[in-house]
Short mmCIF file of C-alpha atoms and ligand atoms in Angstrom, two decimals:
data_model
loop_
_atom_site.label_atom_id
_atom_site.label_comp_id
_atom_site.label_asym_id
_atom_site.label_seq_id
_atom_site.Cartn_x
_atom_site.Cartn_y
_atom_site.Cartn_z
CA MET A 702 83.03 -18.67 27.07
CA ALA A 703 79.84 -18.86 24.33
CA LYS A 704 78.51 -22.30 23.98
CA THR A 705 76.52 -22.28 20.90
CA ILE A 706 78.19 -20.97 16.70
CA ILE A 707 76.49 -17.79 16.06
CA PRO A 708 74.44 -18.51 13.01
CA ALA A 709 74.31 -17.11 9.45
CA VAL A 710 71.71 -14.78 9.28
CA ARG A 711 68.67 -16.51 7.92
CA GLY A 712 68.65 -16.81 4.08
CA MET A 713 72.35 -15.88 4.25
CA HIS A 714 74.65 -19.14 3.18
CA ASP A 715 77.96 -20.37 3.25
CA ILE A 716 79.33 -21.78 0.45
CA LEU A 717 81.83 -24.83 1.44
CA PRO A 718 84.88 -26.23 -0.10
CA ALA A 719 82.95 -29.05 -0.96
CA ALA A 720 80.95 -27.20 -3.20
CA THR A 721 82.96 -24.24 -4.62
CA GLY A 722 84.60 -26.76 -7.29
CA LEU A 723 81.78 -26.84 -8.96
CA TRP A 724 80.97 -22.93 -8.15
CA GLN A 725 84.23 -22.01 -10.01
CA ARG A 726 83.36 -24.70 -12.82
CA VAL A 727 80.19 -23.01 -13.76
CA GLU A 728 81.64 -19.51 -13.13
CA ARG A 729 84.67 -20.43 -15.40
CA ALA A 730 82.07 -21.80 -18.56
CA ALA A 731 80.47 -18.40 -18.04
CA HIS A 732 83.47 -15.87 -18.62
CA ALA A 733 84.71 -18.03 -21.20
CA LEU A 734 81.49 -17.35 -23.36
CA PHE A 735 81.42 -14.00 -21.81
CA TYR A 736 84.67 -13.28 -23.53
CA ARG A 737 84.15 -15.26 -26.86
CA TYR A 738 81.28 -12.33 -26.84
CA GLY A 739 83.41 -9.88 -26.43
CA TYR A 740 82.69 -8.91 -23.12
CA ARG A 741 84.53 -7.47 -20.42
CA GLU A 742 84.61 -7.83 -16.69
CA ILE A 743 82.68 -4.49 -14.64
CA ARG A 744 82.80 -4.91 -10.60
CA THR A 745 80.19 -1.87 -8.94
CA PRO A 746 80.34 -1.64 -5.78
CA LEU A 747 78.09 -3.68 -3.12
CA VAL A 748 76.39 -0.44 -1.94
CA GLU A 749 74.49 1.99 -3.97
CA ARG A 750 72.28 5.16 -3.16
CA LEU A 751 69.40 4.89 -1.99
CA ASP A 752 67.39 6.37 -4.58
CA LEU A 753 69.02 5.27 -7.40
CA PHE A 754 67.32 1.81 -6.99
CA GLU A 755 64.12 3.69 -5.90
CA ARG A 756 64.08 5.59 -9.36
CA GLN A 757 65.08 2.85 -11.58
CA LEU A 758 63.67 -0.10 -10.71
CA GLY A 759 60.48 1.16 -10.17
CA GLU A 760 58.72 2.64 -7.19
CA SER A 761 56.11 -0.04 -7.22
CA THR A 762 58.04 -3.45 -7.78
CA ASP A 763 58.41 -5.89 -5.31
CA VAL A 764 62.22 -5.41 -4.82
CA VAL A 765 61.86 -1.90 -4.05
CA GLN A 766 58.47 -1.79 -2.36
CA LYS A 767 59.60 -5.31 -0.03
CA GLU A 768 62.77 -6.03 -0.79
CA MET A 769 65.55 -3.22 0.16
CA TYR A 770 67.78 -3.67 1.97
CA ALA A 771 68.25 0.06 2.92
CA PHE A 772 69.93 1.65 5.83
CA THR A 773 71.25 5.09 6.66
CA ASP A 774 74.55 5.44 6.77
CA SER A 775 74.42 7.41 10.40
CA LEU A 776 78.03 8.28 9.96
CA ASN A 777 77.35 10.61 6.84
CA ASP A 778 73.67 10.63 7.02
CA GLU A 779 73.28 8.95 3.80
CA LYS A 780 70.80 6.76 2.60
CA LEU A 781 72.27 3.68 1.00
CA ALA A 782 71.22 -0.31 0.08
CA LEU A 783 72.90 -3.40 -0.88
CA ARG A 784 72.13 -3.91 -4.28
CA PRO A 785 69.21 -6.16 -5.77
CA GLU A 786 71.06 -6.22 -8.77
CA ALA A 787 73.09 -5.11 -10.95
CA THR A 788 72.51 -3.52 -14.24
CA VAL A 789 71.02 0.08 -12.71
CA SER A 790 74.82 0.31 -10.76
CA THR A 791 76.44 -0.81 -13.89
CA MET A 792 74.58 1.72 -16.32
CA ARG A 793 75.57 4.52 -13.91
CA ALA A 794 79.04 3.34 -13.99
CA LEU A 795 79.12 2.89 -17.51
CA LEU A 796 77.59 6.61 -17.72
CA ALA A 797 80.06 7.80 -16.34
CA ASP A 798 82.75 6.23 -18.01
CA GLY A 799 81.82 8.16 -20.91
CA ALA A 800 79.55 4.99 -22.51
CA HIS A 801 77.04 7.55 -24.19
CA ARG A 802 79.69 8.71 -26.47
CA ALA A 803 81.33 5.09 -27.26
CA GLY A 804 79.78 3.23 -29.78
CA VAL A 805 78.49 -0.52 -28.32
CA SER A 806 80.14 -1.71 -24.73
CA ARG A 807 79.62 -5.09 -23.31
CA VAL A 808 80.45 -5.89 -20.16
CA TRP A 809 80.31 -8.29 -17.70
CA TYR A 810 79.80 -8.60 -14.34
CA GLY A 811 78.95 -11.42 -11.16
CA GLY A 812 78.58 -10.91 -7.49
CA ALA A 813 76.64 -10.75 -4.63
CA MET A 814 72.96 -9.25 -4.56
CA PHE A 815 70.39 -8.01 -1.74
CA ARG A 816 67.20 -9.27 -1.38
CA HIS A 817 64.66 -8.84 1.54
CA GLU A 818 62.82 -12.16 0.22
CA ARG A 819 61.06 -15.17 2.00
CA PRO A 820 64.17 -17.81 2.43
CA GLN A 821 62.98 -20.88 0.85
CA LYS A 822 64.79 -23.40 -1.37
CA GLY A 823 65.95 -21.81 -4.62
CA ARG A 824 65.35 -17.62 -3.13
CA TYR A 825 67.68 -16.89 -0.59
CA ARG A 826 68.44 -12.97 0.66
CA GLN A 827 72.19 -12.70 -0.34
CA PHE A 828 72.43 -14.65 -3.51
CA HIS A 829 74.65 -14.63 -6.70
CA GLN A 830 74.14 -13.26 -10.31
CA MET A 831 76.24 -13.34 -13.48
CA GLY A 832 75.00 -11.27 -15.74
CA CYS A 833 75.73 -9.77 -19.12
CA GLU A 834 75.04 -5.71 -20.39
CA ALA A 835 75.16 -4.59 -24.00
CA VAL A 836 75.14 -0.91 -24.18
CA GLY A 837 75.28 2.10 -27.25
CA SER A 838 73.33 0.39 -29.46
CA SER A 839 69.00 -0.53 -30.36
CA ASP A 840 69.76 -2.84 -32.99
CA PRO A 841 68.18 -6.33 -32.17
CA LEU A 842 70.73 -8.53 -33.02
CA LEU A 843 72.55 -7.35 -29.75
CA GLU A 844 69.77 -9.20 -26.87
CA THR A 845 70.09 -12.32 -29.69
CA GLU A 846 73.72 -12.44 -29.27
CA GLN A 847 72.88 -12.56 -25.52
CA ILE A 848 69.99 -14.68 -25.55
CA ILE A 849 72.29 -17.24 -28.05
CA LEU A 850 75.29 -17.12 -25.81
CA LEU A 851 73.01 -18.38 -22.56
CA ALA A 852 72.07 -21.24 -24.99
CA ARG A 853 75.69 -22.34 -25.92
CA LEU A 854 76.41 -21.73 -21.88
CA TRP A 855 73.08 -24.11 -20.58
CA GLU A 856 74.68 -26.70 -23.71
CA GLU A 857 78.48 -26.86 -22.57
CA LEU A 858 77.09 -27.24 -18.77
CA GLY A 859 75.14 -29.96 -20.02
CA ILE A 860 71.58 -28.82 -19.04
CA GLY A 861 70.39 -27.33 -22.62
CA GLU A 862 67.41 -29.97 -22.23
CA ARG A 863 66.31 -28.90 -18.96
CA LEU A 864 65.92 -25.14 -20.22
CA LYS A 865 63.10 -23.14 -22.09
CA LEU A 866 62.91 -19.65 -23.88
CA THR A 867 60.26 -17.66 -23.54
CA LEU A 868 59.99 -14.62 -25.50
CA ASN A 869 57.59 -11.60 -25.09
CA ASN A 870 56.88 -7.80 -26.38
CA LEU A 871 57.12 -5.17 -24.24
CA GLY A 872 56.52 -2.67 -27.23
CA ASP A 873 57.53 1.38 -26.35
CA SER A 874 56.54 4.19 -23.45
CA ALA A 875 53.13 4.85 -26.32
CA ALA A 876 51.97 1.26 -26.09
CA ARG A 877 52.44 0.71 -22.58
CA ALA A 878 50.85 4.04 -21.82
CA ARG A 879 47.97 2.98 -23.70
CA HIS A 880 47.76 -0.57 -22.44
CA ARG A 881 48.24 0.71 -18.82
CA GLN A 882 44.89 2.98 -19.34
CA LEU A 883 43.04 -0.06 -20.26
CA LEU A 884 44.70 -2.20 -17.62
CA GLN A 885 43.16 0.41 -15.03
CA ALA A 886 40.12 0.65 -16.35
CA TYR A 887 39.51 -2.91 -16.66
CA PHE A 888 41.01 -3.72 -12.88
CA TYR A 889 39.22 -0.84 -11.27
CA ASP A 890 36.24 -1.69 -9.87
CA SER A 891 37.68 -5.04 -8.52
CA LYS A 892 40.36 -2.72 -6.58
CA LYS A 893 38.32 -2.43 -3.00
CA ASP A 894 39.55 -5.48 -1.60
CA TRP A 895 43.08 -5.87 -2.49
CA ASP A 896 46.19 -5.20 -0.43
CA GLU A 897 47.77 -1.84 -0.57
CA LEU A 898 50.62 -2.68 -2.33
CA SER A 899 48.12 -4.29 -5.06
CA ARG A 900 46.39 -0.56 -4.76
CA ALA A 901 49.49 1.04 -5.30
CA ARG A 902 50.05 -1.82 -8.39
CA LEU A 903 46.60 -0.58 -10.05
CA ASP A 904 47.73 3.36 -9.53
CA LYS A 905 51.28 3.53 -10.56
CA ASN A 906 52.29 0.23 -12.99
CA PRO A 907 49.18 -1.73 -13.69
CA LEU A 908 51.36 -4.05 -15.85
CA ARG A 909 52.64 -5.50 -12.98
CA LEU A 910 49.26 -6.60 -11.70
CA LEU A 911 50.03 -9.78 -14.24
CA ASP A 912 52.52 -10.86 -12.17
CA ASP A 913 50.50 -10.82 -8.64
CA LYS A 914 50.46 -13.20 -6.11
CA ASN A 915 47.05 -12.68 -5.00
CA PRO A 916 45.07 -15.67 -6.68
CA GLU A 917 42.00 -12.93 -7.52
CA ILE A 918 44.21 -10.60 -9.13
CA GLN A 919 45.67 -13.84 -11.05
CA THR A 920 42.42 -14.66 -12.21
CA LEU A 921 41.21 -11.92 -13.30
CA ALA A 922 45.20 -10.93 -15.46
CA ALA A 923 44.19 -14.26 -17.36
CA ALA A 924 40.96 -11.74 -19.36
CA ALA A 925 42.42 -8.20 -18.99
CA PRO A 926 43.73 -6.27 -21.73
CA LEU A 927 47.11 -7.41 -23.86
CA LEU A 928 49.82 -5.46 -24.53
CA ALA A 929 50.07 -7.03 -28.30
CA GLU A 930 46.78 -5.50 -29.00
CA GLN A 931 49.23 -1.96 -28.52
CA LEU A 932 52.20 -2.50 -30.38
CA ASP A 933 53.41 -0.58 -32.81
CA ASP A 934 55.15 -1.41 -36.82
CA ASP A 935 58.27 -0.69 -35.06
CA ALA A 936 58.07 -2.59 -31.75
CA LYS A 937 56.73 -5.66 -33.94
CA ALA A 938 59.43 -5.67 -36.31
CA HIS A 939 61.94 -4.85 -33.37
CA VAL A 940 61.00 -8.91 -32.38
CA GLN A 941 60.39 -10.16 -35.19
CA LYS A 942 64.15 -9.70 -35.85
CA VAL A 943 65.08 -11.54 -32.61
CA LYS A 944 62.85 -14.37 -33.42
CA ASP A 945 63.91 -15.07 -37.04
CA ALA A 946 67.57 -14.48 -35.79
CA LEU A 947 66.67 -17.10 -33.72
CA VAL A 948 64.89 -19.15 -35.96
CA ALA A 949 68.16 -19.46 -38.02
CA HIS A 950 70.56 -20.45 -34.95
CA ASN A 951 67.96 -23.10 -33.57
CA ILE A 952 67.17 -21.81 -30.13
CA ALA A 953 64.15 -22.77 -29.67
CA PHE A 954 61.36 -20.37 -28.02
CA GLU A 955 57.78 -19.76 -27.03
CA GLU A 956 55.84 -16.32 -26.99
CA ASP A 957 53.79 -15.47 -23.32
CA PRO A 958 51.94 -12.54 -23.93
CA ARG A 959 51.63 -11.74 -20.06
CA LEU A 960 55.42 -12.11 -19.08
CA VAL A 961 56.92 -9.04 -17.36
CA ARG A 962 59.70 -8.61 -15.88
CA GLY A 963 59.98 -8.12 -11.92
CA LEU A 964 61.50 -4.65 -12.46
CA ASP A 965 59.87 -1.46 -14.55
CA TYR A 966 63.18 -0.29 -17.04
CA TYR A 967 62.14 -2.95 -19.76
CA ASN A 968 61.02 -2.82 -23.83
CA LEU A 969 60.53 -4.28 -26.48
CA THR A 970 62.38 -7.39 -26.28
CA VAL A 971 62.19 -9.38 -22.58
CA PHE A 972 63.00 -12.63 -21.73
CA GLU A 973 63.34 -15.96 -19.35
CA TRP A 974 64.31 -18.84 -19.01
CA THR A 975 62.59 -21.56 -17.26
CA LEU A 976 62.54 -24.94 -15.84
CA ALA A 977 61.49 -27.01 -19.17
CA SER A 978 59.29 -29.43 -15.91
CA GLU A 979 56.94 -27.46 -14.00
CA GLY A 980 57.37 -28.08 -10.27
CA SER A 981 59.19 -25.48 -9.01
CA SER A 982 58.13 -22.06 -7.28
CA GLN A 983 61.67 -21.26 -8.32
CA ASN A 984 61.69 -22.11 -11.81
CA ALA A 985 63.33 -18.95 -12.90
CA VAL A 986 66.99 -19.66 -13.41
CA CYS A 987 67.70 -16.47 -15.96
CA GLY A 988 65.48 -13.83 -17.34
CA GLY A 989 66.46 -10.12 -19.60
CA GLY A 990 65.92 -7.71 -22.04
CA ARG A 991 65.72 -4.34 -23.42
CA TYR A 992 66.07 -1.43 -21.71
CA ASP A 993 66.24 1.91 -23.60
CA GLN A 994 65.12 4.78 -21.17
CA LEU A 995 66.88 3.68 -18.14
CA ALA A 996 70.45 5.60 -18.83
CA GLU A 997 67.74 8.71 -20.15
CA THR A 998 66.20 8.42 -16.03
CA ILE A 999 69.81 8.14 -14.53
CA GLY A 1000 71.24 11.40 -16.40
CA PRO A 1001 71.37 13.38 -18.34
CA HIS A 1002 72.43 11.14 -21.26
CA ALA A 1003 70.52 8.62 -23.72
CA LEU A 1004 71.65 5.04 -24.06
CA ALA A 1005 69.86 2.00 -25.51
CA GLY A 1006 71.08 -1.76 -24.25
CA CYS A 1007 69.94 -4.82 -23.38
CA GLY A 1008 71.19 -7.20 -20.55
CA PHE A 1009 70.37 -10.63 -18.89
CA ALA A 1010 71.25 -11.80 -15.66
CA LEU A 1011 71.86 -15.35 -14.46
CA GLY A 1012 70.76 -17.50 -11.23
CA VAL A 1013 74.27 -18.92 -9.76
CA GLU A 1014 72.52 -20.92 -7.04
CA ARG A 1015 70.41 -22.18 -9.26
CA LEU A 1016 72.13 -23.29 -12.46
CA VAL A 1017 74.66 -24.90 -9.86
CA SER A 1018 71.83 -26.67 -8.95
CA LEU A 1019 70.70 -27.73 -11.49
CA CYS A 1020 74.29 -28.96 -12.81
CA MET A 1021 74.03 -30.51 -9.87
CA GLU A 1022 70.86 -32.58 -10.08
CA ALA A 1023 71.73 -33.07 -14.34
CA ALA A 1024 75.48 -34.31 -13.55
CA GLU A 1025 73.36 -36.57 -11.00
CA GLU A 1026 70.82 -38.25 -13.36
CA SER A 1027 73.44 -38.95 -15.85
CA LYS A 1028 75.66 -40.51 -13.42
CA THR A 1029 78.19 -38.73 -14.93
CA ALA A 1030 78.71 -36.91 -11.65
CA LEU A 1031 81.30 -34.46 -11.38
CA PRO A 1032 83.86 -35.25 -8.29
CA PRO A 1033 84.36 -32.37 -6.46
CA ALA A 1034 87.45 -30.53 -7.23
CA PRO A 1035 90.71 -31.66 -5.82
CA ALA A 1036 92.20 -29.65 -3.23
CA ALA A 1037 95.48 -29.57 -4.61
CA ASP A 1038 97.57 -31.81 -7.22
CA CYS A 1039 99.49 -34.21 -4.50
CA TYR A 1040 98.91 -34.62 -0.91
CA LEU A 1041 101.97 -34.37 1.32
CA ALA A 1042 102.14 -37.24 4.45
CA VAL A 1043 104.89 -36.84 6.84
CA LEU A 1044 105.74 -40.37 8.62
CA ASP A 1045 108.16 -39.09 11.20
CA ALA A 1046 109.22 -36.24 13.17
CA ASP A 1047 112.65 -35.38 11.76
CA CYS A 1048 111.13 -35.31 8.83
CA TYR A 1049 109.65 -31.94 8.88
CA ASP A 1050 111.97 -29.89 7.48
CA TYR A 1051 112.72 -31.71 4.39
CA ALA A 1052 109.07 -32.62 4.00
CA PHE A 1053 108.84 -28.29 3.74
CA ALA A 1054 111.14 -28.08 1.42
CA VAL A 1055 109.53 -30.04 -1.05
CA ALA A 1056 106.41 -28.55 -0.99
CA GLU A 1057 107.54 -25.31 -1.28
CA GLU A 1058 110.43 -26.56 -4.51
CA CYS A 1059 107.04 -28.98 -6.30
CA ARG A 1060 105.47 -25.36 -5.49
CA ALA A 1061 108.23 -23.35 -7.15
CA ALA A 1062 107.53 -26.05 -9.96
CA GLY A 1063 103.84 -24.91 -10.77
CA ILE A 1064 102.33 -28.31 -8.82
CA GLY A 1065 100.19 -27.63 -6.09
CA VAL A 1066 100.75 -29.22 -2.85
CA PHE A 1067 98.74 -30.07 0.21
CA TYR A 1068 101.06 -30.15 3.11
CA ALA A 1069 99.70 -32.23 6.23
CA THR A 1070 101.38 -30.58 9.03
CA GLY A 1071 102.44 -33.37 11.94
CA ALA A 1072 103.32 -37.22 11.64
CA GLN A 1073 100.63 -39.40 11.38
CA ALA A 1074 99.89 -43.47 10.50
CA LEU A 1075 100.29 -43.53 6.65
CA GLY A 1076 96.23 -44.88 6.54
CA LYS A 1077 94.97 -41.75 8.29
CA GLN A 1078 96.73 -39.47 6.02
CA ILE A 1079 95.36 -41.61 2.80
CA LYS A 1080 91.44 -40.96 4.23
CA LYS A 1081 92.21 -38.27 4.65
CA CYS A 1082 93.96 -37.43 0.78
CA GLU A 1083 90.94 -39.17 -0.14
CA ALA A 1084 89.05 -36.98 1.05
CA LEU A 1085 90.11 -34.10 -0.43
CA ASN A 1086 89.89 -35.37 -3.60
CA ILE A 1087 93.62 -35.89 -4.17
CA PRO A 1088 94.86 -38.01 -6.89
CA LEU A 1089 98.46 -38.24 -5.61
CA LEU A 1090 100.62 -39.46 -2.32
CA LEU A 1091 103.66 -37.91 -1.18
CA VAL A 1092 105.18 -40.06 1.48
CA VAL A 1093 108.53 -38.70 3.32
CA GLY A 1094 109.50 -40.82 5.93
CA SER A 1095 113.19 -40.66 7.48
CA SER A 1096 113.95 -43.48 4.86
CA GLU A 1097 113.30 -41.29 2.55
CA LYS A 1098 115.40 -37.85 4.38
CA GLN A 1099 118.56 -40.54 3.94
CA GLN A 1100 117.69 -41.58 0.59
CA ASN A 1101 116.98 -37.69 -0.66
CA CYS A 1102 114.00 -39.30 -2.23
CA ILE A 1103 109.92 -39.27 -2.10
CA THR A 1104 107.49 -42.33 -2.74
CA ILE A 1105 104.66 -41.28 -5.11
CA LYS A 1106 101.63 -43.47 -4.19
CA GLY A 1107 98.88 -43.12 -7.29
CA LEU A 1108 95.05 -42.86 -5.45
CA THR A 1109 93.05 -42.32 -8.35
CA SER A 1110 91.27 -45.46 -9.13
CA GLU A 1111 93.39 -46.11 -12.43
CA ARG A 1112 95.83 -45.21 -10.58
CA ALA A 1113 95.07 -47.01 -7.48
CA GLY A 1114 98.40 -49.49 -6.11
CA THR A 1115 100.68 -47.57 -8.64
CA GLN A 1116 103.92 -46.35 -6.31
CA GLN A 1117 106.94 -45.43 -7.53
CA THR A 1118 110.16 -43.42 -5.92
CA ALA A 1119 111.70 -40.47 -7.64
CA GLU A 1120 114.92 -38.65 -6.37
CA ARG A 1121 114.14 -35.61 -4.98
CA ALA A 1122 115.98 -33.16 -7.80
CA GLN A 1123 113.37 -35.32 -10.42
CA LEU A 1124 110.40 -35.14 -8.18
CA ALA A 1125 109.60 -31.70 -10.87
CA SER A 1126 109.10 -33.51 -13.18
CA VAL A 1127 108.16 -36.70 -12.05
CA LEU A 1128 104.79 -35.54 -10.97
CA GLN A 1129 104.68 -33.24 -13.89
CA THR A 1130 104.20 -36.16 -16.33
CA LEU A 1131 102.11 -38.26 -13.94
CA MET A 1132 99.93 -35.44 -13.80
CA ASN A 1133 100.10 -34.63 -17.17
CA LYS A 1134 98.71 -38.60 -17.97
CA SER A 1135 95.45 -38.14 -16.22
P1 LIG B 2087 66.24 -10.51 -11.49
O1 LIG B 2087 67.34 -10.03 -11.51
O2 LIG B 2087 64.86 -10.72 -11.11
O3 LIG B 2087 65.51 -10.67 -13.17
O4 LIG B 2087 66.20 -12.21 -11.10
C1 LIG B 2087 67.66 -13.10 -12.57
C2 LIG B 2087 67.88 -14.06 -11.75
O5 LIG B 2087 68.91 -14.03 -10.76
C3 LIG B 2087 66.16 -15.42 -11.47
O6 LIG B 2087 65.94 -16.01 -12.78
C4 LIG B 2087 67.08 -16.02 -10.59
O7 LIG B 2087 67.78 -17.25 -11.06
C5 LIG B 2087 68.05 -15.41 -9.57
N1 LIG B 2087 67.43 -14.76 -8.58
C6 LIG B 2087 66.60 -13.59 -8.20
N2 LIG B 2087 65.86 -13.33 -6.54
C7 LIG B 2087 66.66 -14.65 -6.25
C8 LIG B 2087 66.65 -14.37 -4.50
N3 LIG B 2087 66.01 -14.34 -3.95
N4 LIG B 2087 67.64 -16.39 -4.68
C9 LIG B 2087 68.14 -16.94 -5.63
N5 LIG B 2087 67.69 -16.78 -6.83
C10 LIG B 2087 67.29 -15.02 -6.99
#
């Protein structure tokens, strides 16, 4: 028999019950906001054809070059990949569903993404994103609405102060083509000392050199020609509308002419929310922007759109830090409304039936199997953060009643007895009071 537990795959984590309560709160807050802005959920497969990502994310991007979980399904001899992000799949699904004929469509998604990055705090190989995509219009108010939605989400989660918004304008494809030529000329003489990836970038997508990790390239990039100098009036007017609307809605932002996103499909407005305090290398919590030409690279139809993706691990850990620092740390979510402790072995059937009656009335019951000393059961109940303890022993069974003990600080030490037929309504009254 194996003597050790087979470990999880490097960079892939379990999210244990002690943490899922906070995850659910964060997700519920986001889902409620998505609904308030008219977004409906979409679910796309975890596995797609490899060429979908290769073409759409950009062949010279890190995600495609180094981080893709690509494999051949030998049963069908198909080249497939685990999704590294969900915008491209979402666009594929919306186009297949005829979204190009449907006016504006707003959808949100949530789930696991896979990138073979070097794992460290805040950077994983399986991580989770939630995101929104709005397609069918090139109106700048669409991305403005998404930015305001995000600002609201940060406020509702109590982390508004901790994040800052940065914007840039990536212009249209003609501006990017002119800029690309200027960059190629600018970097050309230095490329002989570079690694293969950076050289390939110079060739295929020199814009990506602006966020290259090679320090020598970073120094050069600081003085490289700016895309801003190539933008035409339409592109400037588009992003100006976003900026004006953000000012009108009191959303603070900075502009960074060197902000390029890690994926190739963006144009015009791009934005990123990062930690306001410096000092963390994994400091991006959310990124997004417009991708008006993405649809045409997937199929025959044009479909303007914009969207964002936020990293759930980073968001949850930010919420946890904020709660700890403000001493309002959210207690872990309780496992149930009440814990049912059985004291004597002859009461199992009685207790089991009582638990079912409560559940039928909509009350969550954690039924501790096996009779154990009350002290032990109280400890377990507290560890599960359950506020009410139901006690059933021989005397309760004889009198057809249940003892209820309060365990949370405001109810500590309280005790009452409820007749079995009244139990659900007594519990409901107690639960509504807390
Ligand atoms: P991207 O799809 O690269 O624009 O990423 C959007 C967000 O997903 C980032 O701002 C991060 O919060 C999160 N994210 C991206 N890659 C990872 C990763 N490897 N581990 C954890 N979170 C990530």
